[in-house]
């Protein structure tokens, strides 16, 4: 008897990417005895994405487009899961390139481990050529465990249990046991879901054989806005569960808060105390500059010296974007008691990314 694997895809305004993505999914190999269905939840696109998807679905009956009125990733994923008929569910992202055996290895890893969520490492790659040098710097910094705080999801060779994986794939029973994605979260919905799995006694497994390549943002400003939004939604996840998924999620916010407090004290406190606060501020800034410089040199040695002029700004965009977003998120959690609607807008047209 043939079993079904359901591919679920949230998207919005992806006219330049949706057809290449559909072609790559259609070419995926699946193990003998398995068949494929693909459900794309469109967030009411207004850029011809819907027309292109409709035409594709007409010619390949394995594909189905449904509406995602919520327009964000979490609601799109849940609408897909409601429609999915497969015993196994694989999430894909339009802005990622997949190895031809990506789905096959998701299935194989699940069958070998019995984990509640399986996936591969998060690998980023920028475009080639001098015009893509900033995007390459963004990708290189993203891949560095020093920039990411030691996240195993950036380790391309790691095989074993982790706290989160890129995208993810699940036996249907995972959603029956732990529920779907939290639709109050614009970002970090996968982190929250994985934390729920961990707290409920489930397991998440990363396999280096599950290979994909993520296409990152192409400018420092875009990275800053993206990670400011990631940082903003993380406190809502922490507050919901009463704990952080990992200590590394707290560090950027604490660092930015320390800078702000020391700056304020250096201005407000008289005499020696103000000078002391100013000295500590200068020391902290100096240590950070030296650390970023050292990390930049290390990355440039392995990824290309042409990246060196851009890496410090890229790394700072990751850290300060996330840190400032975290502080604003904690304010809205603890003081306002609700999220700011301005942080509900995605920083890229697609209803995309890890969340």
Tab-separated table of N, CA, C and O in Angstrom, residues 113-200:
chain	number	residue	atom	x	y	z
A	113	UNK	N	15.266	6.939	13.603
A	113	UNK	CA	15.392	7.506	14.955
A	113	UNK	C	14.086	7.508	15.741
A	113	UNK	O	14.104	7.545	16.969
A	114	UNK	N	12.960	7.520	15.038
A	114	UNK	CA	11.674	7.640	15.720
A	114	UNK	C	11.466	8.994	16.365
A	114	UNK	O	10.599	9.148	17.243
A	115	UNK	N	12.235	10.013	15.937
A	115	UNK	CA	12.132	11.345	16.532
A	115	UNK	C	10.819	12.017	16.154
A	115	UNK	O	10.171	11.659	15.162
A	116	UNK	N	10.424	12.997	16.951
A	116	UNK	CA	9.169	13.709	16.721
A	116	UNK	C	9.314	14.832	15.701
A	116	UNK	O	8.320	15.336	15.181
A	117	UNK	N	10.539	15.259	15.443
A	117	UNK	CA	10.836	16.259	14.416
A	117	UNK	C	12.240	15.979	13.913
A	117	UNK	O	13.165	15.810	14.719
A	118	UNK	N	12.413	15.892	12.604
A	118	UNK	CA	13.750	15.676	12.043
A	118	UNK	C	13.997	16.726	10.967
A	118	UNK	O	13.075	17.210	10.317
A	119	UNK	N	15.268	17.084	10.810
A	119	UNK	CA	15.628	18.061	9.798
A	119	UNK	C	17.125	18.123	9.640
A	119	UNK	O	17.877	17.393	10.299
A	120	UNK	N	17.570	19.005	8.767
A	120	UNK	CA	18.986	19.152	8.506
A	120	UNK	C	19.540	20.435	9.086
A	120	UNK	O	18.813	21.241	9.671
A	121	UNK	N	20.837	20.654	8.930
A	121	UNK	CA	21.453	21.900	9.392
A	121	UNK	C	21.016	23.072	8.525
A	121	UNK	O	20.581	22.895	7.383
A	122	UNK	N	21.169	24.256	9.075
A	122	UNK	CA	20.770	25.485	8.387
A	122	UNK	C	21.989	26.049	7.676
A	122	UNK	O	22.866	26.642	8.292
A	123	UNK	N	22.059	25.846	6.368
A	123	UNK	CA	23.200	26.283	5.573
A	123	UNK	C	22.803	27.470	4.712
A	123	UNK	O	21.826	27.413	3.965
A	124	UNK	N	23.554	28.562	4.811
A	124	UNK	CA	23.284	29.771	4.033
A	124	UNK	C	24.353	29.946	2.964
A	124	UNK	O	25.522	29.619	3.170
A	125	UNK	N	23.951	30.493	1.828
A	125	UNK	CA	24.897	30.733	0.732
A	125	UNK	C	24.457	31.944	-0.070
A	125	UNK	O	23.300	32.024	-0.493
A	126	UNK	N	25.363	32.880	-0.270
A	126	UNK	CA	25.066	34.061	-1.070
A	126	UNK	C	25.326	33.823	-2.542
A	126	UNK	O	25.896	32.803	-2.943
A	127	UNK	N	24.934	34.769	-3.369
A	127	UNK	CA	25.163	34.667	-4.792
A	127	UNK	C	26.630	34.852	-5.138
A	127	UNK	O	27.419	35.366	-4.350
A	128	UNK	N	26.994	34.410	-6.323
A	128	UNK	CA	28.375	34.520	-6.770
A	128	UNK	C	28.593	35.846	-7.506
A	128	UNK	O	27.663	36.420	-8.050
A	129	UNK	N	29.844	36.300	-7.525
A	129	UNK	CA	30.171	37.535	-8.216
A	129	UNK	C	30.312	38.703	-7.260
A	129	UNK	O	29.787	38.692	-6.135
A	130	UNK	N	31.005	39.734	-7.719
A	130	UNK	CA	31.288	40.887	-6.865
A	130	UNK	C	30.025	41.629	-6.434
A	130	UNK	O	29.995	42.261	-5.374
A	131	UNK	N	28.965	41.556	-7.236
A	131	UNK	CA	27.736	42.261	-6.883
A	131	UNK	C	27.011	41.606	-5.706
A	131	UNK	O	26.094	42.195	-5.125
A	132	UNK	N	27.424	40.397	-5.336
A	132	UNK	CA	26.784	39.688	-4.226
A	132	UNK	C	27.701	39.577	-3.016
A	132	UNK	O	27.470	38.740	-2.142
A	133	UNK	N	28.732	40.415	-2.938
A	133	UNK	CA	29.709	40.267	-1.872
A	133	UNK	C	29.092	40.493	-0.500
A	133	UNK	O	29.439	39.794	0.474
A	134	UNK	N	28.151	41.426	-0.371
A	134	UNK	CA	27.517	41.661	0.936
A	134	UNK	C	26.669	40.453	1.327
A	134	UNK	O	26.697	40.009	2.479
A	135	UNK	N	25.942	39.892	0.382
A	135	UNK	CA	25.137	38.714	0.678
A	135	UNK	C	26.021	37.528	1.070
A	135	UNK	O	25.669	36.753	1.963
A	136	UNK	N	27.175	37.412	0.431
A	136	UNK	CA	28.110	36.361	0.820
A	136	UNK	C	28.623	36.591	2.241
A	136	UNK	O	28.813	35.642	3.016
A	137	UNK	N	28.857	37.858	2.595
A	137	UNK	CA	29.277	38.171	3.965
A	137	UNK	C	28.168	37.837	4.960
A	137	UNK	O	28.432	37.315	6.052
A	138	UNK	N	26.935	38.133	4.589
A	138	UNK	CA	25.786	37.787	5.441
A	138	UNK	C	25.728	36.283	5.648
A	138	UNK	O	25.528	35.794	6.769
A	139	UNK	N	25.907	35.516	4.565
A	139	UNK	CA	25.857	34.061	4.660
A	139	UNK	C	27.009	33.513	5.497
A	139	UNK	O	26.828	32.607	6.323
A	140	UNK	N	28.211	34.054	5.285
A	140	UNK	CA	29.377	33.574	6.029
A	140	UNK	C	29.241	33.850	7.525
A	140	UNK	O	29.569	32.997	8.360
A	141	UNK	N	28.764	35.043	7.881
A	141	UNK	CA	28.551	35.367	9.298
A	141	UNK	C	27.444	34.497	9.887
A	141	UNK	O	27.546	34.022	11.027
A	142	UNK	N	26.404	34.277	9.125
A	142	UNK	CA	25.299	33.421	9.567
A	142	UNK	C	25.803	32.023	9.916
A	142	UNK	O	25.353	31.413	10.886
A	143	UNK	N	26.738	31.511	9.114
A	143	UNK	CA	27.207	30.141	9.297
A	143	UNK	C	28.157	30.002	10.470
A	143	UNK	O	28.376	28.896	10.966
A	144	UNK	N	28.732	31.110	10.941
A	144	UNK	CA	29.705	31.054	12.024
A	144	UNK	C	29.033	30.751	13.364
A	144	UNK	O	28.123	31.470	13.784
A	145	UNK	N	29.506	29.745	14.050
A	145	UNK	CA	28.961	29.417	15.363
A	145	UNK	C	29.313	30.491	16.382
A	145	UNK	O	28.620	30.654	17.388
A	146	UNK	N	30.386	31.246	16.145
A	146	UNK	CA	30.747	32.343	17.048
A	146	UNK	C	29.724	33.469	16.962
A	146	UNK	O	29.379	34.095	17.967
A	147	UNK	N	29.220	33.738	15.752
A	147	UNK	CA	28.187	34.761	15.582
A	147	UNK	C	26.855	34.259	16.112
A	147	UNK	O	26.081	35.009	16.718
A	148	UNK	N	26.566	32.974	15.890
A	148	UNK	CA	25.272	32.399	16.267
A	148	UNK	C	25.222	31.910	17.701
A	148	UNK	O	24.211	31.340	18.116
A	149	UNK	N	26.303	32.095	18.453
A	149	UNK	CA	26.282	31.680	19.851
A	149	UNK	C	26.370	30.179	20.054
A	149	UNK	O	25.899	29.650	21.058
A	150	UNK	N	26.979	29.479	19.086
A	150	UNK	CA	27.176	28.035	19.244
A	150	UNK	C	25.987	27.193	18.854
A	150	UNK	O	25.913	26.007	19.226
A	151	UNK	N	25.050	27.734	18.100
A	151	UNK	CA	23.860	26.971	17.702
A	151	UNK	C	24.256	25.754	16.866
A	151	UNK	O	24.948	25.869	15.855
A	152	UNK	N	23.826	24.572	17.282
A	152	UNK	CA	24.152	23.353	16.537
A	152	UNK	C	23.488	23.327	15.167
A	152	UNK	O	23.950	22.621	14.266
A	153	UNK	N	22.411	24.094	15.014
A	153	UNK	CA	21.721	24.103	13.723
A	153	UNK	C	22.592	24.681	12.612
A	153	UNK	O	22.295	24.489	11.433
A	154	UNK	N	23.680	25.402	12.959
A	154	UNK	CA	24.601	25.945	11.953
A	154	UNK	C	25.769	24.993	11.677
A	154	UNK	O	26.592	25.272	10.813
A	155	UNK	N	25.865	23.892	12.435
A	155	UNK	CA	26.950	22.923	12.282
A	155	UNK	C	26.549	21.926	11.200
A	155	UNK	O	25.706	21.051	11.411
A	156	UNK	N	27.185	22.037	10.029
A	156	UNK	CA	26.780	21.237	8.870
A	156	UNK	C	27.093	19.759	9.032
A	156	UNK	O	26.553	18.930	8.292
A	157	UNK	N	27.961	19.405	9.984
A	157	UNK	CA	28.359	18.008	10.147
A	157	UNK	C	27.679	17.323	11.325
A	157	UNK	O	27.801	16.099	11.480
A	158	UNK	N	26.949	18.073	12.148
A	158	UNK	CA	26.412	17.483	13.386
A	158	UNK	C	25.283	16.493	13.098
A	158	UNK	O	24.395	16.750	12.281
A	159	UNK	N	25.317	15.401	13.815
A	159	UNK	CA	24.290	14.362	13.719
A	159	UNK	C	23.869	14.004	15.134
A	159	UNK	O	24.682	13.555	15.944
A	160	UNK	N	22.604	14.236	15.474
A	160	UNK	CA	22.147	13.884	16.801
A	160	UNK	C	21.005	14.760	17.271
A	160	UNK	O	20.423	15.521	16.497
A	161	UNK	N	20.684	14.650	18.557
A	161	UNK	CA	19.572	15.407	19.114
A	161	UNK	C	19.952	16.881	19.267
A	161	UNK	O	21.079	17.215	19.638
A	162	UNK	N	18.999	17.755	18.985
A	162	UNK	CA	19.203	19.210	19.040
A	162	UNK	C	17.967	19.857	19.644
A	162	UNK	O	16.944	19.204	19.877
A	163	UNK	N	18.060	21.183	19.889
A	163	UNK	CA	16.885	21.888	20.412
A	163	UNK	C	15.995	22.419	19.298
A	163	UNK	O	14.828	22.736	19.524
A	164	UNK	N	16.550	22.531	18.074
A	164	UNK	CA	15.755	22.978	16.936
A	164	UNK	C	16.460	22.559	15.655
A	164	UNK	O	17.669	22.314	15.659
A	165	UNK	N	15.719	22.443	14.561
A	165	UNK	CA	16.287	22.164	13.250
A	165	UNK	C	15.718	23.161	12.252
A	165	UNK	O	14.693	23.803	12.501
A	166	UNK	N	16.382	23.293	11.125
A	166	UNK	CA	15.885	24.173	10.074
A	166	UNK	C	14.659	23.545	9.426
A	166	UNK	O	14.677	22.386	9.033
A	167	UNK	N	13.579	24.316	9.353
A	167	UNK	CA	12.306	23.911	8.742
A	167	UNK	C	11.660	22.771	9.517
A	167	UNK	O	10.731	22.991	10.265
A	168	UNK	N	12.109	21.527	9.352
A	168	UNK	CA	11.548	20.423	10.111
A	168	UNK	C	10.644	19.517	9.291
A	168	UNK	O	10.121	19.883	8.234
A	169	UNK	N	10.478	18.300	9.796
A	169	UNK	CA	9.530	17.328	9.228
A	169	UNK	C	9.064	16.425	10.361
A	169	UNK	O	9.844	16.103	11.263
A	170	UNK	N	7.826	16.007	10.308
A	170	UNK	CA	7.191	15.381	11.459
A	170	UNK	C	6.272	14.230	11.051
A	170	UNK	O	5.547	14.328	10.049
A	171	UNK	N	6.235	13.166	11.845
A	171	UNK	CA	5.124	12.220	11.692
A	171	UNK	C	3.835	12.922	12.130
A	171	UNK	O	3.870	13.818	12.985
A	172	UNK	N	2.746	12.544	11.539
A	172	UNK	CA	1.472	13.205	11.866
A	172	UNK	C	1.198	13.193	13.365
A	172	UNK	O	0.620	14.138	13.913
A	173	UNK	N	1.638	12.130	14.037
A	173	UNK	CA	1.357	11.999	15.466
A	173	UNK	C	1.957	13.147	16.279
A	173	UNK	O	1.474	13.447	17.375
A	174	UNK	N	3.013	13.786	15.781
A	174	UNK	CA	3.614	14.903	16.515
A	174	UNK	C	2.602	16.020	16.727
A	174	UNK	O	2.501	16.592	17.823
A	175	UNK	N	1.844	16.355	15.683
A	175	UNK	CA	0.856	17.435	15.808
A	175	UNK	C	-0.348	16.994	16.639
A	175	UNK	O	-0.950	17.816	17.329
A	176	UNK	N	-0.678	15.719	16.583
A	176	UNK	CA	-1.761	15.220	17.431
A	176	UNK	C	-1.367	15.274	18.900
A	176	UNK	O	-2.206	15.517	19.772
A	177	UNK	N	-0.079	15.076	19.167
A	177	UNK	CA	0.403	15.043	20.557
A	177	UNK	C	0.727	16.419	21.102
A	177	UNK	O	0.413	16.729	22.264
A	178	UNK	N	1.354	17.279	20.268
A	178	UNK	CA	1.861	18.557	20.762
A	178	UNK	C	1.116	19.771	20.203
A	178	UNK	O	1.375	20.895	20.618
A	179	UNK	N	0.202	19.561	19.271
A	179	UNK	CA	-0.545	20.670	18.690
A	179	UNK	C	0.192	21.303	17.526
A	179	UNK	O	1.310	20.922	17.165
A	180	UNK	N	-0.457	22.298	16.913
A	180	UNK	CA	0.109	22.998	15.770
A	180	UNK	C	0.931	24.199	16.185
A	180	UNK	O	1.393	24.307	17.329
A	181	UNK	N	1.101	25.133	15.251
A	181	UNK	CA	1.947	26.300	15.484
A	181	UNK	C	1.130	27.442	16.087
A	181	UNK	O	-0.055	27.613	15.786
A	182	UNK	N	1.783	28.212	16.931
A	182	UNK	CA	1.138	29.319	17.643
A	182	UNK	C	0.926	30.489	16.680
A	182	UNK	O	1.884	31.133	16.254
A	183	UNK	N	-0.327	30.792	16.366
A	183	UNK	CA	-0.639	31.823	15.384
A	183	UNK	C	-0.579	33.234	15.944
A	183	UNK	O	-0.797	34.200	15.215
A	184	UNK	N	-0.232	33.378	17.218
A	184	UNK	CA	0.011	34.724	17.748
A	184	UNK	C	1.438	35.181	17.461
A	184	UNK	O	1.763	36.340	17.684
A	185	UNK	N	2.277	34.268	16.971
A	185	UNK	CA	3.684	34.573	16.724
A	185	UNK	C	3.924	34.787	15.233
A	185	UNK	O	3.654	33.906	14.422
A	186	UNK	N	4.438	35.962	14.887
A	186	UNK	CA	4.817	36.228	13.498
A	186	UNK	C	6.158	35.575	13.188
A	186	UNK	O	6.384	35.084	12.082
A	187	UNK	N	7.063	35.586	14.137
A	187	UNK	CA	8.351	34.901	14.034
A	187	UNK	C	8.485	33.906	15.188
A	187	UNK	O	7.701	33.917	16.128
A	188	UNK	N	9.519	33.055	15.102
A	188	UNK	CA	9.863	32.124	16.174
A	188	UNK	C	8.805	31.068	16.441
A	188	UNK	O	8.837	30.415	17.483
A	189	UNK	N	7.865	30.896	15.507
A	189	UNK	CA	6.841	29.889	15.734
A	189	UNK	C	7.429	28.478	15.747
A	189	UNK	O	6.941	27.597	16.456
A	190	UNK	N	8.502	28.245	15.002
A	190	UNK	CA	9.117	26.918	15.016
A	190	UNK	C	9.897	26.694	16.307
A	190	UNK	O	9.883	25.585	16.864
A	191	UNK	N	10.581	27.738	16.809
A	191	UNK	CA	11.278	27.610	18.091
A	191	UNK	C	10.292	27.286	19.211
A	191	UNK	O	10.567	26.453	20.086
A	192	UNK	N	9.155	27.972	19.196
A	192	UNK	CA	8.144	27.729	20.227
A	192	UNK	C	7.610	26.313	20.130
A	192	UNK	O	7.433	25.625	21.143
A	193	UNK	N	7.364	25.840	18.912
A	193	UNK	CA	6.839	24.489	18.719
A	193	UNK	C	7.868	23.452	19.171
A	193	UNK	O	7.514	22.467	19.840
A	194	UNK	N	9.136	23.676	18.835
A	194	UNK	CA	10.176	22.744	19.252
A	194	UNK	C	10.356	22.742	20.767
A	194	UNK	O	10.596	21.689	21.370
A	195	UNK	N	10.234	23.909	21.387
A	195	UNK	CA	10.311	23.971	22.843
A	195	UNK	C	9.157	23.191	23.468
A	195	UNK	O	9.339	22.487	24.481
A	196	UNK	N	7.987	23.292	22.858
A	196	UNK	CA	6.826	22.525	23.333
A	196	UNK	C	7.086	21.020	23.227
A	196	UNK	O	6.714	20.236	24.108
A	197	UNK	N	7.713	20.613	22.116
A	197	UNK	CA	8.049	19.198	21.940
A	197	UNK	C	9.010	18.742	23.035
A	197	UNK	O	8.812	17.697	23.669
A	198	UNK	N	10.061	19.535	23.279
A	198	UNK	CA	11.040	19.179	24.305
A	198	UNK	C	10.391	19.082	25.682
A	198	UNK	O	10.618	18.124	26.427
A	199	UNK	N	9.594	20.079	26.041
A	199	UNK	CA	8.973	20.085	27.363
A	199	UNK	C	7.990	18.931	27.524
A	199	UNK	O	7.745	18.465	28.635
A	200	UNK	N	7.439	18.467	26.409
A	200	UNK	CA	6.495	17.356	26.451
A	200	UNK	C	7.147	15.994	26.364
A	200	UNK	O	6.450	14.979	26.280
